[in-house]
Amino acid sequence: MAQSIFERYGGFARVSKVVSAFYDKASQSALLAPYFENIDMRRLIDHQTKFVAFLMGGPASFSNEELERVHSRLNINDREFAEMVELFKETLEDFDFEASDIAAIQSELLTRKRYIVTRSGT
Ligand code: HEM
């Protein structure tokens, strides 16, 4: 059976480096930074690592209901979601992920948009 994206790129050790680079970018984004100011970054990075691992076919999982529950009170709009997806794509490029793998991961993120975005407008 084909290896998952998660396995091909070095498992949790590598994924946690990707996630941490991604959060450096997010915290420097004027659009996204305000959301992360009062959050325990260590905890968030831990959770995001599991989620990203899941997107790549690794062992951890988050249900759509959980994603909806944690983001519902955050009032995230389309533009903020798009910025997050774009910064994540840039991060994967920085880590030399193949274009086809980036596309696969991105489409996994996009299918979850409705669980994250709760505010209309841009
Ligand atoms: C691209 C799609 C996204 C995915 C896959 C995602 C995934 C996650 C996950 C797995 C958690 C951790 C849940 C937990 O603590 O158990 C989380 C928390 C969080 N996310 Fe997202 N997220 C996304 C988009 C966004 C966006 C666009 C923002 C802000 C603009 C955002 C802001 C946050 C914040 C602030 C928390 C922490 C909530 C808290 O601990 O109270 N997320 N997200």
mmCIF file of C-alpha atoms and ligand atoms in Angstrom:
data_model
loop_
_atom_site.group_PDB
_atom_site.id
_atom_site.type_symbol
_atom_site.label_atom_id
_atom_site.label_comp_id
_atom_site.label_asym_id
_atom_site.label_seq_id
_atom_site.Cartn_x
_atom_site.Cartn_y
_atom_site.Cartn_z
ATOM 1 C CA MET A 1 0.000 0.000 0.000
ATOM 2 C CA ALA A 2 1.232 3.527 -0.770
ATOM 3 C CA GLN A 3 2.745 5.463 2.123
ATOM 4 C CA SER A 4 0.683 8.375 3.414
ATOM 5 C CA ILE A 5 1.902 11.956 2.949
ATOM 6 C CA PHE A 6 2.480 11.944 6.705
ATOM 7 C CA GLU A 7 4.881 8.990 6.545
ATOM 8 C CA ARG A 8 6.683 10.200 3.436
ATOM 9 C CA TYR A 9 7.584 13.523 5.082
ATOM 10 C CA GLY A 10 8.981 12.117 8.312
ATOM 11 C CA GLY A 11 6.019 11.634 10.690
ATOM 12 C CA PHE A 12 5.368 13.663 13.840
ATOM 13 C CA ALA A 13 8.913 15.026 14.193
ATOM 14 C CA ARG A 14 8.737 16.745 10.823
ATOM 15 C CA VAL A 15 5.081 17.719 11.078
ATOM 16 C CA SER A 16 5.648 19.544 14.347
ATOM 17 C CA LYS A 17 8.392 21.628 12.693
ATOM 18 C CA VAL A 18 6.016 22.487 9.854
ATOM 19 C CA VAL A 19 3.279 23.481 12.305
ATOM 20 C CA SER A 20 5.607 25.644 14.319
ATOM 21 C CA ALA A 21 6.858 27.457 11.195
ATOM 22 C CA PHE A 22 3.215 27.918 10.170
ATOM 23 C CA TYR A 23 2.363 29.528 13.501
ATOM 24 C CA ASP A 24 5.314 31.887 13.193
ATOM 25 C CA LYS A 25 3.760 33.060 9.930
ATOM 26 C CA ALA A 26 0.244 33.264 11.371
ATOM 27 C CA SER A 27 1.386 35.293 14.349
ATOM 28 C CA GLN A 28 3.049 37.797 11.983
ATOM 29 C CA SER A 29 -0.125 38.220 9.922
ATOM 30 C CA ALA A 30 -2.059 41.379 10.811
ATOM 31 C CA LEU A 31 -5.263 39.545 9.928
ATOM 32 C CA LEU A 32 -4.640 36.426 12.010
ATOM 33 C CA ALA A 33 -2.420 37.542 14.877
ATOM 34 C CA PRO A 34 -5.280 39.004 16.983
ATOM 35 C CA TYR A 35 -6.857 35.532 17.185
ATOM 36 C CA PHE A 36 -3.767 34.016 18.701
ATOM 37 C CA GLU A 37 -2.838 36.693 21.221
ATOM 38 C CA ASN A 38 -4.517 35.142 24.228
ATOM 39 C CA ILE A 39 -4.039 31.502 23.357
ATOM 40 C CA ASP A 40 -1.634 29.065 24.932
ATOM 41 C CA MET A 41 0.525 28.578 21.824
ATOM 42 C CA ARG A 42 2.100 25.410 23.108
ATOM 43 C CA ARG A 43 -1.289 23.763 23.483
ATOM 44 C CA LEU A 44 -2.449 25.071 20.141
ATOM 45 C CA ILE A 45 0.682 23.810 18.395
ATOM 46 C CA ASP A 46 0.152 20.400 19.975
ATOM 47 C CA HIS A 47 -3.421 20.257 18.707
ATOM 48 C CA GLN A 48 -2.566 21.623 15.279
ATOM 49 C CA THR A 49 0.182 19.027 14.937
ATOM 50 C CA LYS A 50 -2.384 16.290 15.483
ATOM 51 C CA PHE A 51 -4.773 17.894 13.055
ATOM 52 C CA VAL A 52 -2.181 18.409 10.321
ATOM 53 C CA ALA A 53 -0.979 14.850 10.835
ATOM 54 C CA PHE A 54 -4.558 13.733 10.324
ATOM 55 C CA LEU A 55 -4.870 15.750 7.087
ATOM 56 C CA MET A 56 -1.763 14.030 5.805
ATOM 57 C CA GLY A 57 -3.055 10.562 6.596
ATOM 58 C CA GLY A 58 -1.262 10.186 9.929
ATOM 59 C CA PRO A 59 -2.649 8.639 13.120
ATOM 60 C CA ALA A 60 -4.437 11.541 14.910
ATOM 61 C CA SER A 61 -7.960 12.736 14.272
ATOM 62 C CA PHE A 62 -10.312 15.655 14.888
ATOM 63 C CA SER A 63 -13.962 15.359 13.981
ATOM 64 C CA ASN A 64 -15.725 18.096 12.040
ATOM 65 C CA GLU A 65 -17.951 18.606 15.101
ATOM 66 C CA GLU A 66 -14.892 19.318 17.257
ATOM 67 C CA LEU A 67 -13.551 21.803 14.699
ATOM 68 C CA GLU A 68 -16.921 23.526 14.665
ATOM 69 C CA ARG A 69 -17.110 23.640 18.443
ATOM 70 C CA VAL A 70 -13.642 25.189 19.000
ATOM 71 C CA HIS A 71 -14.025 27.804 16.280
ATOM 72 C CA SER A 72 -17.671 28.766 16.721
ATOM 73 C CA ARG A 73 -17.075 31.576 19.226
ATOM 74 C CA LEU A 74 -14.139 33.009 17.240
ATOM 75 C CA ASN A 75 -16.203 34.660 14.473
ATOM 76 C CA ILE A 76 -13.824 33.802 11.660
ATOM 77 C CA ASN A 77 -14.669 35.130 8.171
ATOM 78 C CA ASP A 78 -13.832 34.012 4.605
ATOM 79 C CA ARG A 79 -10.851 36.280 4.197
ATOM 80 C CA GLU A 80 -9.219 35.110 7.425
ATOM 81 C CA PHE A 81 -9.801 31.499 6.468
ATOM 82 C CA ALA A 82 -8.274 32.129 3.006
ATOM 83 C CA GLU A 83 -5.248 33.800 4.622
ATOM 84 C CA MET A 84 -4.735 30.798 6.896
ATOM 85 C CA VAL A 85 -4.904 28.375 3.960
ATOM 86 C CA GLU A 86 -2.481 30.540 1.942
ATOM 87 C CA LEU A 87 0.071 30.800 4.765
ATOM 88 C CA PHE A 88 -0.130 27.065 5.294
ATOM 89 C CA LYS A 89 0.542 26.509 1.589
ATOM 90 C CA GLU A 90 3.579 28.828 1.738
ATOM 91 C CA THR A 91 4.874 26.913 4.732
ATOM 92 C CA LEU A 92 4.619 23.583 2.914
ATOM 93 C CA GLU A 93 6.486 25.145 -0.020
ATOM 94 C CA ASP A 94 9.209 26.343 2.351
ATOM 95 C CA PHE A 95 9.570 22.730 3.504
ATOM 96 C CA ASP A 96 9.809 21.484 -0.111
ATOM 97 C CA PHE A 97 6.589 19.502 -0.172
ATOM 98 C CA GLU A 98 5.658 18.370 -3.666
ATOM 99 C CA ALA A 99 2.996 20.410 -5.476
ATOM 100 C CA SER A 100 0.627 17.442 -5.719
ATOM 101 C CA ASP A 101 0.874 16.828 -1.954
ATOM 102 C CA ILE A 102 0.279 20.512 -1.221
ATOM 103 C CA ALA A 103 -2.813 20.418 -3.444
ATOM 104 C CA ALA A 104 -4.118 17.324 -1.642
ATOM 105 C CA ILE A 105 -3.610 18.888 1.810
ATOM 106 C CA GLN A 106 -5.161 22.152 0.688
ATOM 107 C CA SER A 107 -8.290 20.458 -0.552
ATOM 108 C CA GLU A 108 -8.614 18.674 2.822
ATOM 109 C CA LEU A 109 -8.508 22.098 4.513
ATOM 110 C CA LEU A 110 -11.034 23.596 2.092
ATOM 111 C CA THR A 111 -13.575 20.823 2.656
ATOM 112 C CA ARG A 112 -13.601 21.857 6.335
ATOM 113 C CA LYS A 113 -14.234 25.526 5.697
ATOM 114 C CA ARG A 114 -17.893 25.353 6.697
ATOM 115 C CA TYR A 115 -16.891 24.174 10.194
ATOM 116 C CA ILE A 116 -14.473 27.073 10.718
ATOM 117 C CA VAL A 117 -16.060 30.130 9.080
ATOM 118 C CA THR A 118 -19.031 31.501 11.027
ATOM 119 C CA ARG A 119 -19.074 35.168 10.002
ATOM 120 C CA SER A 120 -20.149 36.448 6.585
ATOM 121 C CA GLY A 121 -18.344 39.233 4.740
ATOM 122 C CA THR A 122 -14.678 39.752 3.976
HETATM 123 C C1 HEM B 1 -7.602 26.089 7.898
HETATM 124 C C2 HEM B 1 -8.469 25.554 8.683
HETATM 125 C C3 HEM B 1 -8.302 25.403 10.173
HETATM 126 C C4 HEM B 1 -8.053 24.251 10.829
HETATM 127 C C5 HEM B 1 -7.862 22.903 10.208
HETATM 128 C C6 HEM B 1 -8.005 24.536 12.249
HETATM 129 C C7 HEM B 1 -7.804 23.608 13.253
HETATM 130 C C8 HEM B 1 -7.787 23.869 14.599
HETATM 131 C C9 HEM B 1 -7.599 22.895 15.643
HETATM 132 C C10 HEM B 1 -7.390 21.404 15.428
HETATM 133 C C11 HEM B 1 -7.628 23.536 16.833
HETATM 134 C C12 HEM B 1 -7.382 22.947 18.227
HETATM 135 C C13 HEM B 1 -8.634 22.540 18.893
HETATM 136 C C14 HEM B 1 -8.391 22.154 20.350
HETATM 137 O O1 HEM B 1 -7.857 22.971 21.117
HETATM 138 O O2 HEM B 1 -8.740 21.035 20.712
HETATM 139 C C15 HEM B 1 -7.831 24.930 16.545
HETATM 140 C C16 HEM B 1 -7.944 25.916 17.492
HETATM 141 C C17 HEM B 1 -7.972 27.258 17.207
HETATM 142 N N1 HEM B 1 -8.071 27.828 15.958
HETATM 143 FE FE1 HEM B 1 -8.190 26.834 14.201
HETATM 144 N N2 HEM B 1 -8.221 25.864 12.428
HETATM 145 C C18 HEM B 1 -8.388 26.435 11.179
HETATM 146 C C19 HEM B 1 -8.612 27.748 10.903
HETATM 147 C C20 HEM B 1 -8.527 28.758 11.826
HETATM 148 C C21 HEM B 1 -8.566 30.166 11.509
HETATM 149 C C22 HEM B 1 -8.756 30.734 10.084
HETATM 150 C C23 HEM B 1 -8.387 30.834 12.681
HETATM 151 C C24 HEM B 1 -8.335 32.313 12.972
HETATM 152 C C25 HEM B 1 -8.419 33.245 12.083
HETATM 153 C C26 HEM B 1 -8.271 29.837 13.750
HETATM 154 C C27 HEM B 1 -8.094 30.118 15.080
HETATM 155 C C28 HEM B 1 -8.016 29.188 16.082
HETATM 156 C C29 HEM B 1 -7.870 29.532 17.495
HETATM 157 C C30 HEM B 1 -7.757 30.940 18.070
HETATM 158 C C31 HEM B 1 -7.870 28.313 18.204
HETATM 159 C C32 HEM B 1 -7.769 28.118 19.716
HETATM 160 C C33 HEM B 1 -9.118 28.044 20.342
HETATM 161 C C34 HEM B 1 -9.026 27.873 21.851
HETATM 162 O O3 HEM B 1 -8.125 27.167 22.335
HETATM 163 O O4 HEM B 1 -9.867 28.431 22.523
HETATM 164 N N3 HEM B 1 -8.357 28.587 13.192
HETATM 165 N N4 HEM B 1 -7.934 25.097 15.189
#
